[in-house]
Tab-separated table of C-alpha atoms and ligand atoms in Angstrom:
chain	number	residue	atom	x	y	z
A	1	MET	CA	185.884	118.720	59.313
A	2	ALA	CA	184.399	118.306	62.792
A	3	SER	CA	181.067	116.670	63.442
A	4	SER	CA	177.938	118.349	64.647
A	5	ARG	CA	178.785	117.137	68.142
A	6	THR	CA	182.101	118.967	68.266
A	7	VAL	CA	182.535	122.146	70.254
A	8	ILE	CA	185.288	124.484	69.057
A	9	ILE	CA	187.245	126.620	71.516
A	10	ALA	CA	189.452	129.574	70.565
A	11	GLY	CA	192.156	129.930	73.219
A	12	ALA	CA	194.066	127.406	75.320
A	13	GLY	CA	194.493	129.588	78.396
A	14	ILE	CA	193.200	128.522	81.777
A	15	GLY	CA	189.566	129.050	80.745
A	16	GLY	CA	189.756	127.385	77.321
A	17	LEU	CA	191.568	124.279	78.563
A	18	THR	CA	189.221	123.840	81.534
A	19	ALA	CA	186.255	124.256	79.209
A	20	ALA	CA	187.652	121.592	76.861
A	21	LEU	CA	187.916	119.078	79.707
A	22	ALA	CA	184.527	119.950	81.201
A	23	ILE	CA	182.733	119.812	77.846
A	24	ALA	CA	184.400	116.563	76.741
A	25	ARG	CA	183.229	115.021	79.992
A	26	HIS	CA	179.675	115.603	78.856
A	27	GLY	CA	180.167	113.465	75.768
A	28	PHE	CA	181.161	116.101	73.191
A	29	GLY	CA	184.199	116.146	70.963
A	30	VAL	CA	186.241	119.326	71.438
A	31	THR	CA	188.728	121.094	69.158
A	32	VAL	CA	190.893	123.792	70.778
A	33	PHE	CA	192.848	126.347	68.746
A	34	ASP	CA	195.522	128.603	70.204
A	35	GLN	CA	197.495	131.180	68.287
A	36	ALA	CA	200.653	130.381	70.290
A	37	GLN	CA	203.044	127.870	68.689
A	38	ARG	CA	203.913	126.545	72.139
A	39	LEU	CA	202.162	127.010	75.444
A	40	GLU	CA	205.101	128.228	77.439
A	41	GLU	CA	205.383	128.696	81.124
A	42	ILE	CA	204.358	132.338	81.151
A	43	GLY	CA	202.967	134.148	84.162
A	44	ALA	CA	203.490	133.696	87.845
A	45	GLY	CA	201.061	133.097	90.698
A	46	ILE	CA	197.353	132.471	90.383
A	47	GLN	CA	194.948	131.974	93.268
A	48	LEU	CA	192.517	129.069	93.107
A	49	SER	CA	189.854	129.776	95.691
A	50	PRO	CA	187.454	126.915	96.590
A	51	ASN	CA	184.939	127.876	93.872
A	52	ALA	CA	187.693	127.045	91.336
A	53	SER	CA	189.551	124.186	93.047
A	54	ARG	CA	186.221	122.349	93.464
A	55	ILE	CA	185.731	122.329	89.689
A	56	LEU	CA	189.282	121.225	88.897
A	57	ILE	CA	189.055	118.428	91.469
A	58	ALA	CA	185.715	117.315	89.992
A	59	LEU	CA	187.483	117.126	86.614
A	60	GLY	CA	189.838	114.547	88.133
A	61	LEU	CA	192.854	116.895	88.386
A	62	GLY	CA	193.179	117.035	92.182
A	63	GLU	CA	196.068	114.603	92.464
A	64	GLN	CA	198.142	116.247	89.722
A	65	LEU	CA	197.489	119.743	91.085
A	66	ARG	CA	198.423	118.783	94.657
A	67	ARG	CA	201.993	118.179	93.408
A	68	HIS	CA	202.318	121.885	92.570
A	69	VAL	CA	200.002	123.892	94.784
A	70	VAL	CA	200.497	125.491	98.152
A	71	ALA	CA	197.497	125.541	100.506
A	72	PRO	CA	197.995	128.782	102.460
A	73	GLU	CA	196.990	128.625	106.091
A	74	GLU	CA	195.810	132.207	106.300
A	75	LEU	CA	195.328	135.561	104.598
A	76	ARG	CA	197.296	138.306	106.360
A	77	VAL	CA	196.723	141.998	105.782
A	78	MET	CA	199.519	144.357	106.836
A	79	ASN	CA	200.159	148.078	107.016
A	80	ALA	CA	203.082	148.862	104.695
A	81	ARG	CA	204.657	151.587	106.840
A	82	THR	CA	204.329	150.065	110.328
A	83	ALA	CA	204.334	146.369	109.301
A	84	ARG	CA	201.462	145.951	111.762
A	85	VAL	CA	199.102	143.060	111.015
A	86	LEU	CA	195.704	144.656	110.395
A	87	ALA	CA	193.690	141.475	109.891
A	88	ARG	CA	194.047	137.720	109.563
A	89	ALA	CA	191.551	135.337	107.986
A	90	PRO	CA	191.978	131.589	108.291
A	91	LEU	CA	192.279	129.637	105.045
A	92	GLY	CA	193.724	126.068	105.095
A	93	ALA	CA	191.572	123.516	106.920
A	94	VAL	CA	189.036	126.157	108.025
A	95	ALA	CA	188.304	127.281	104.455
A	96	GLU	CA	188.217	123.710	103.198
A	97	LYS	CA	185.683	122.724	105.880
A	98	ARG	CA	183.592	125.827	105.256
A	99	TYR	CA	183.485	125.558	101.453
A	100	GLY	CA	184.037	121.837	100.901
A	101	ALA	CA	187.098	122.477	98.710
A	102	PRO	CA	190.624	123.776	99.353
A	103	TYR	CA	192.024	127.296	98.890
A	104	TRP	CA	195.138	126.897	96.733
A	105	VAL	CA	197.778	129.078	95.119
A	106	ILE	CA	199.746	127.865	92.104
A	107	HIS	CA	202.136	129.017	89.381
A	108	ARG	CA	200.105	129.755	86.243
A	109	GLY	CA	202.547	127.627	84.220
A	110	ASP	CA	201.984	124.618	86.504
A	111	LEU	CA	198.208	124.955	86.262
A	112	GLN	CA	198.355	125.288	82.485
A	113	ALA	CA	200.701	122.266	82.256
A	114	VAL	CA	198.339	120.061	84.301
A	115	LEU	CA	195.424	121.123	82.094
A	116	ILE	CA	197.395	120.555	78.875
A	117	ASP	CA	198.514	117.097	79.969
A	118	ALA	CA	194.903	116.149	80.661
A	119	VAL	CA	193.776	117.616	77.323
A	120	ARG	CA	196.515	115.819	75.361
A	121	VAL	CA	195.583	112.358	76.627
A	122	HIS	CA	191.845	112.902	76.286
A	123	PRO	CA	190.542	110.826	73.379
A	124	ASP	CA	187.870	113.363	72.439
A	125	ILE	CA	189.926	116.571	72.506
A	126	VAL	CA	192.127	117.848	69.684
A	127	LEU	CA	194.583	120.658	70.493
A	128	ASN	CA	195.751	122.771	67.527
A	129	LEU	CA	198.596	125.112	68.417
A	130	GLY	CA	199.878	127.844	66.131
A	131	ALA	CA	196.379	128.417	64.752
A	132	ARG	CA	194.665	131.743	65.283
A	133	VAL	CA	190.873	131.812	65.041
A	134	GLU	CA	189.993	134.727	62.787
A	135	ASP	CA	186.339	134.473	61.940
A	136	PHE	CA	183.212	132.346	61.998
A	137	ALA	CA	179.948	131.935	60.104
A	138	LEU	CA	176.764	130.801	61.798
A	139	ASN	CA	174.858	128.116	59.955
A	140	GLU	CA	171.749	126.058	60.500
A	141	ASP	CA	173.241	123.376	62.692
A	142	GLY	CA	176.065	125.302	64.344
A	143	VAL	CA	179.052	127.287	63.248
A	144	THR	CA	181.930	127.215	60.751
A	145	VAL	CA	185.195	128.505	62.169
A	146	PHE	CA	188.048	129.970	60.142
A	147	ALA	CA	191.568	129.827	61.581
A	148	ARG	CA	194.991	130.666	60.186
A	149	SER	CA	198.231	128.818	60.831
A	150	ALA	CA	201.656	129.685	59.393
A	151	GLN	CA	201.009	127.664	56.246
A	152	HIS	CA	197.271	127.108	56.018
A	153	LEU	CA	193.832	128.525	56.258
A	154	LEU	CA	191.811	126.090	58.333
A	155	GLU	CA	188.064	125.602	58.299
A	156	ASP	CA	186.270	123.610	60.961
A	157	ARG	CA	182.644	122.991	61.769
A	158	GLY	CA	181.143	122.585	65.186
A	159	VAL	CA	177.934	122.708	67.092
A	160	ALA	CA	179.237	125.729	69.042
A	161	LEU	CA	182.218	128.110	69.212
A	162	ILE	CA	183.576	129.431	72.500
A	163	GLY	CA	185.840	132.462	72.434
A	164	ALA	CA	188.263	131.882	75.324
A	165	ASP	CA	190.729	134.238	73.679
A	166	GLY	CA	191.496	136.458	76.626
A	167	LEU	CA	191.443	140.162	77.405
A	168	TRP	CA	192.129	141.323	73.839
A	169	SER	CA	189.566	138.893	72.362
A	170	SER	CA	189.055	139.267	68.635
A	171	LEU	CA	185.950	137.069	68.789
A	172	ARG	CA	184.368	139.525	71.205
A	173	ARG	CA	184.894	142.255	68.623
A	174	ARG	CA	183.549	139.964	65.910
A	175	LEU	CA	180.397	139.511	68.037
A	176	GLY	CA	179.827	143.258	67.826
A	177	HIS	CA	181.322	144.401	71.162
A	178	ARG	CA	183.793	146.851	69.738
A	179	ARG	CA	184.802	148.937	72.752
A	180	GLU	CA	188.443	148.471	73.651
A	181	PRO	CA	189.476	147.344	77.158
A	182	ARG	CA	189.475	150.165	79.725
A	183	PHE	CA	192.907	151.109	81.075
A	184	ALA	CA	192.959	151.164	84.897
A	185	ARG	CA	196.030	153.449	85.212
A	186	ARG	CA	197.756	150.758	87.212
A	187	THR	CA	200.644	148.422	86.440
A	188	ALA	CA	201.202	145.035	88.068
A	189	TRP	CA	204.833	143.997	88.494
A	190	ARG	CA	205.543	140.353	89.125
A	191	ALA	CA	208.591	138.348	90.134
A	192	LEU	CA	209.485	135.003	91.653
A	193	ALA	CA	211.898	134.989	94.583
A	194	PRO	CA	213.678	131.795	95.710
A	195	ALA	CA	212.092	130.980	99.081
A	196	ASP	CA	215.329	129.872	100.734
A	197	ALA	CA	216.819	133.347	100.205
A	198	LEU	CA	214.018	135.002	102.205
A	199	MET	CA	213.373	135.486	105.912
A	200	PRO	CA	210.927	132.917	107.365
A	201	GLU	CA	207.979	135.310	107.657
A	202	LEU	CA	208.164	135.947	103.898
A	203	ARG	CA	208.044	132.288	102.949
A	204	ALA	CA	205.325	131.146	105.373
A	205	PRO	CA	202.341	129.411	103.720
A	206	ALA	CA	200.101	132.479	103.699
A	207	VAL	CA	198.611	134.938	101.245
A	208	ASN	CA	200.038	138.311	102.302
A	209	LEU	CA	198.548	141.659	101.379
A	210	TRP	CA	200.332	144.919	102.229
A	211	PHE	CA	198.370	148.171	102.040
A	212	GLY	CA	200.388	151.289	101.180
A	213	THR	CA	199.565	154.711	99.807
A	214	ARG	CA	199.174	154.608	96.017
A	215	ALA	CA	200.593	151.062	95.894
A	216	HIS	CA	199.995	147.640	97.361
A	217	LEU	CA	201.821	144.346	97.430
A	218	VAL	CA	200.702	140.710	97.376
A	219	HIS	CA	202.889	137.649	97.934
A	220	TYR	CA	202.499	133.961	98.537
A	221	PRO	CA	204.549	130.811	97.972
A	222	VAL	CA	204.134	128.719	94.806
A	223	ARG	CA	205.787	125.605	93.319
A	224	GLY	CA	205.372	123.565	96.482
A	225	GLY	CA	206.818	126.467	98.507
A	226	SER	CA	210.173	126.691	96.710
A	227	LEU	CA	209.403	130.117	95.183
A	228	VAL	CA	207.546	133.154	96.440
A	229	ASN	CA	205.304	134.915	93.943
A	230	VAL	CA	205.451	138.689	94.361
A	231	VAL	CA	202.994	141.083	92.731
A	232	ALA	CA	203.424	144.829	93.250
A	233	ILE	CA	200.640	147.075	91.960
A	234	VAL	CA	201.375	150.743	91.376
A	235	ARG	CA	199.684	153.713	89.746
A	236	ASP	CA	201.114	154.254	86.284
A	237	ASP	CA	200.300	155.612	82.845
A	238	TRP	CA	202.315	152.937	81.022
A	239	ARG	CA	199.688	151.023	79.045
A	240	GLU	CA	201.250	148.623	76.565
A	241	PRO	CA	199.153	145.494	76.017
A	242	GLY	CA	200.714	142.128	76.891
A	243	TRP	CA	201.583	140.137	79.985
A	244	SER	CA	205.349	140.106	80.155
A	245	ALA	CA	207.184	143.385	79.518
A	246	PRO	CA	210.554	143.495	81.306
A	247	GLY	CA	210.759	145.655	84.436
A	248	GLU	CA	213.781	147.099	86.288
A	249	ARG	CA	214.227	146.134	89.937
A	250	ALA	CA	215.559	149.622	90.733
A	251	GLU	CA	212.362	151.180	89.406
A	252	ILE	CA	210.058	149.074	91.554
A	253	LEU	CA	212.228	149.590	94.648
A	254	ALA	CA	212.024	153.331	94.064
A	255	ARG	CA	208.225	153.090	94.072
A	256	TYR	CA	208.264	151.197	97.389
A	257	ARG	CA	210.546	153.581	99.276
A	258	ALA	CA	211.169	153.908	103.027
A	259	PRO	CA	209.634	155.163	105.266
A	260	MET	CA	206.267	154.564	103.514
A	261	TRP	CA	207.367	150.967	103.024
A	262	SER	CA	208.955	149.203	105.953
A	263	ALA	CA	211.992	146.892	105.909
A	264	VAL	CA	210.260	143.508	105.503
A	265	PRO	CA	208.348	144.209	102.267
A	266	ARG	CA	211.360	146.089	100.906
A	267	ALA	CA	213.558	143.053	101.589
A	268	LEU	CA	211.136	140.965	99.576
A	269	LEU	CA	211.119	143.426	96.666
A	270	ALA	CA	214.918	143.479	96.634
A	271	ALA	CA	215.235	139.682	96.403
A	272	PRO	CA	214.217	138.810	92.808
A	273	GLU	CA	216.575	139.762	90.002
A	274	HIS	CA	214.051	139.619	87.185
A	275	TRP	CA	210.792	141.510	87.058
A	276	GLN	CA	208.024	141.572	84.493
A	277	LYS	CA	205.070	143.898	84.314
A	278	TRP	CA	201.684	144.185	82.700
A	279	ALA	CA	199.277	147.098	82.451
A	280	LEU	CA	195.876	146.524	84.064
A	281	TYR	CA	192.733	146.702	81.991
A	282	ASP	CA	189.124	145.697	82.459
A	283	ARG	CA	185.848	146.272	80.651
A	284	PRO	CA	182.437	147.404	81.823
A	285	PRO	CA	180.249	144.301	82.321
A	286	LEU	CA	177.930	143.252	79.493
A	287	ALA	CA	174.464	141.817	80.174
A	288	ARG	CA	174.814	139.389	77.237
A	289	TRP	CA	177.767	138.551	75.058
A	290	GLY	CA	176.897	135.438	73.015
A	291	LYS	CA	175.109	135.130	69.709
A	292	GLY	CA	173.502	131.894	68.516
A	293	ALA	CA	176.052	129.113	68.694
A	294	VAL	CA	178.919	131.464	69.642
A	295	THR	CA	179.789	132.683	73.107
A	296	LEU	CA	182.732	133.919	75.182
A	297	LEU	CA	184.234	132.927	78.485
A	298	GLY	CA	186.772	134.183	81.019
A	299	ASP	CA	188.675	137.377	80.242
A	300	ALA	CA	187.151	137.565	76.770
A	301	ALA	CA	183.709	137.911	78.361
A	302	HIS	CA	184.373	139.776	81.620
A	303	PRO	CA	187.986	140.717	82.378
A	304	MET	CA	188.540	141.661	86.006
A	305	LEU	CA	191.084	143.762	87.827
A	306	PRO	CA	193.164	141.555	90.126
A	307	TYR	CA	191.889	142.994	93.451
A	308	LEU	CA	189.688	139.974	94.178
A	309	ALA	CA	192.150	137.389	92.763
A	310	GLN	CA	189.338	135.859	90.719
A	311	GLY	CA	190.425	136.176	87.058
A	312	ALA	CA	191.361	132.523	86.647
A	313	ALA	CA	188.657	131.312	89.044
A	314	MET	CA	185.909	133.051	87.044
A	315	ALA	CA	187.197	131.546	83.790
A	316	ILE	CA	187.140	128.108	85.434
A	317	GLU	CA	183.610	128.688	86.735
A	318	ASP	CA	182.497	129.799	83.266
A	319	ALA	CA	183.915	126.583	81.834
A	320	ALA	CA	181.923	124.406	84.230
A	321	VAL	CA	178.672	126.336	83.754
A	322	LEU	CA	179.010	126.374	79.978
A	323	ALA	CA	179.702	122.630	79.865
A	324	GLN	CA	176.579	122.000	81.933
A	325	ARG	CA	174.495	124.248	79.686
A	326	LEU	CA	175.742	122.481	76.556
A	327	ALA	CA	174.885	119.129	78.105
A	328	ASP	CA	171.408	120.380	79.016
A	329	ALA	CA	170.829	121.578	75.476
A	330	ARG	CA	172.171	118.482	73.780
A	331	ASP	CA	169.987	115.850	72.165
A	332	ASP	CA	168.677	113.491	74.716
A	333	ALA	CA	171.313	110.749	74.922
A	334	ALA	CA	168.902	107.978	75.848
A	335	ARG	CA	166.612	108.851	72.935
A	336	ARG	CA	169.574	108.810	70.541
A	337	ASN	CA	170.784	105.471	71.846
A	338	GLY	CA	167.257	104.094	71.390
A	339	ILE	CA	167.571	104.818	67.660
A	340	VAL	CA	171.168	103.599	67.300
A	341	TYR	CA	170.563	100.319	69.176
A	342	GLN	CA	167.829	99.262	66.769
A	343	LEU	CA	169.309	100.270	63.416
A	344	GLY	CA	169.022	97.808	60.534
A	345	GLY	CA	170.556	97.575	57.014
A	346	PRO	CA	173.374	100.071	56.154
A	347	GLY	CA	172.875	101.861	59.511
A	348	ALA	CA	173.668	98.643	61.371
A	349	PHE	CA	176.763	98.147	59.178
A	350	LEU	CA	178.011	101.682	59.968
A	351	ARG	CA	177.298	101.150	63.655
A	352	THR	CA	179.468	98.002	63.652
A	353	LEU	CA	182.278	99.855	61.842
A	354	ALA	CA	182.164	102.735	64.308
A	355	LEU	CA	182.117	100.475	67.367
A	356	THR	CA	185.062	98.455	66.076
A	357	ALA	CA	187.093	101.578	65.295
A	358	ILE	CA	186.449	103.290	68.592
A	359	GLY	CA	187.636	100.464	70.893
A	360	GLY	CA	186.591	99.659	74.469
A	361	GLU	CA	188.567	102.366	76.288
A	362	ARG	CA	187.218	105.218	74.165
A	363	LEU	CA	183.734	103.775	74.300
A	364	LEU	CA	183.842	103.868	78.092
A	365	ALA	CA	185.356	107.399	78.051
A	366	ARG	CA	182.238	108.577	76.203
A	367	TYR	CA	180.282	107.833	79.365
A	368	ASP	CA	182.626	109.736	81.706
A	369	TRP	CA	180.145	112.599	81.885
A	370	LEU	CA	177.556	110.125	83.160
A	371	TYR	CA	179.393	107.599	85.320
A	372	GLY	CA	181.860	110.160	86.639
A	373	TRP	CA	179.226	112.439	88.101
A	374	ARG	CA	179.456	113.141	91.817
A	375	PRO	CA	177.352	115.451	93.937
A	376	ALA	CA	178.989	118.885	94.258
B	1	FAD	C1	200.748	134.662	78.692
B	1	FAD	C2	199.848	135.004	79.858
B	1	FAD	C3	200.422	135.247	81.135
B	1	FAD	C4	199.594	135.565	82.208
B	1	FAD	N1	200.168	135.793	83.434
B	1	FAD	C5	199.382	136.073	84.501
B	1	FAD	C6	199.934	136.261	85.822
B	1	FAD	O1	201.134	136.171	86.039
B	1	FAD	N2	199.089	136.561	86.848
B	1	FAD	C7	197.741	136.666	86.657
B	1	FAD	O2	197.000	136.934	87.600
B	1	FAD	N3	197.195	136.485	85.419
B	1	FAD	C8	197.972	136.190	84.360
B	1	FAD	N4	197.418	136.002	83.118
B	1	FAD	C9	195.956	136.161	82.973
B	1	FAD	C10	195.173	135.006	83.500
B	1	FAD	O3	195.678	133.795	82.993
B	1	FAD	C11	193.738	135.220	83.053
B	1	FAD	O4	193.291	136.486	83.546
B	1	FAD	C12	192.778	134.200	83.601
B	1	FAD	O5	193.384	132.949	83.781
B	1	FAD	C13	191.582	134.035	82.641
B	1	FAD	O6	192.026	133.233	81.574
B	1	FAD	P1	191.396	133.119	80.130
B	1	FAD	O7	191.484	131.676	79.777
B	1	FAD	O8	190.077	133.789	80.037
B	1	FAD	O9	192.393	133.949	79.211
B	1	FAD	P2	193.964	133.824	79.002
B	1	FAD	O10	194.624	133.101	80.102
B	1	FAD	O11	194.422	135.204	78.679
B	1	FAD	O12	194.107	132.908	77.681
B	1	FAD	C14	193.732	133.350	76.400
B	1	FAD	C15	194.385	132.423	75.362
B	1	FAD	O13	193.804	132.694	74.090
B	1	FAD	C16	194.831	132.681	73.102
B	1	FAD	N5	194.312	133.470	71.971
B	1	FAD	C17	194.125	134.807	71.911
B	1	FAD	N6	193.547	135.144	70.739
B	1	FAD	C18	193.366	133.992	70.034
B	1	FAD	C19	192.795	133.679	68.762
B	1	FAD	N7	192.249	134.621	67.968
B	1	FAD	N8	192.796	132.402	68.348
B	1	FAD	C20	193.326	131.404	69.127
B	1	FAD	N9	193.875	131.659	70.354
B	1	FAD	C21	193.869	132.925	70.805
B	1	FAD	C22	196.048	133.219	73.828
B	1	FAD	O14	197.246	132.797	73.192
B	1	FAD	C23	195.874	132.621	75.224
B	1	FAD	O15	196.521	131.357	75.328
B	1	FAD	C24	198.191	135.679	82.012
B	1	FAD	C25	197.619	135.430	80.754
B	1	FAD	C26	198.448	135.095	79.672
B	1	FAD	C27	197.833	134.832	78.296
């Protein structure tokens, strides 16, 4: 049974894990549930523009992330048929100077692994895998959350519940927003190509965007440049939910035919053996989505089509904003300490027990939100 200072998060995707770290930094305990038994390395490339990298760096993850990211030097936009470069925008040092944080691209699995590692060693975060959040009940001082694992029904209490349960969020439905995601009649195909099998222009540190008729193509290096992430977006009526349906290379090559698609992008599409695809959905924006002590973040709140490469970045921004709002709303820490410092009788006894049990390291970690603050 969690305390009234515990925040419960449903979903250990990019948004839920970032929220756990950001909220714990403000002195809360956090319990995260994810329905998956294991958080496997699913997905491919994700773009972390400066609005997102700034937050992850402020959470102390910069060093770990730098081992995996690529910092593209530019964004290049090309015509699919002629291969002519239509536009170039500097990223790299120019973007970092302009925005005060780097523009990165990363494999989703690497980002999730860095976040999970940080969550696992955090003294105030508990990660429960294989537990699906099914329902909640609002009560006077917060919320009771009901989750189901293979063997048990779990019940947990917290001061707030955050639904970070993705595009098909059941908590969103439970909050009364019953409309299903809106199918965009597009499918995104993704693959990872070994960089050393590609011509140099395809493995350069750049985000590349090819404009074609009724299809476009995005690619950039990930995993320190050893792989190239390829995403091909086509019009399609295939609409199965999920992120990882298998796709046939021959089918995607047929959609990117010559002469509408020139030799260089076709060489890239021919390189990977294995393709996966997912149907694109979004939802019309809501003005409000929370209720009392329960709210949503990331794709559960406002799923986006991938044309701005901001799905993960918005979930990360949500996490930071929500953590700040929770901290603002929390009891005043100084006032609380004023009471605790001067307890007598049984209160003083309990205080001594708690201080002894918690130990020096964890005691200091409770002040991370305070001593770790830096100007943005
Ligand atoms: C498996 C997977 C692969 C992806 N691959 C890509 C990709 O290659 N490229 C790309 O651009 N985007 C990809 N995405 C989407 C991208 O991660 C998100 O759009 C973005 O990061 C926003 O993340 P989020 O945290 O809001 O949601 P998500 O990343 O979707 O995470 C939601 C999490 O909630 C969990 N969950 C769902 N329901 C419950 C419940 N009731 N109780 C407990 N847990 C629950 C899910 O298991 C999941 O871990 C993928 C998402 C997933 C889940």
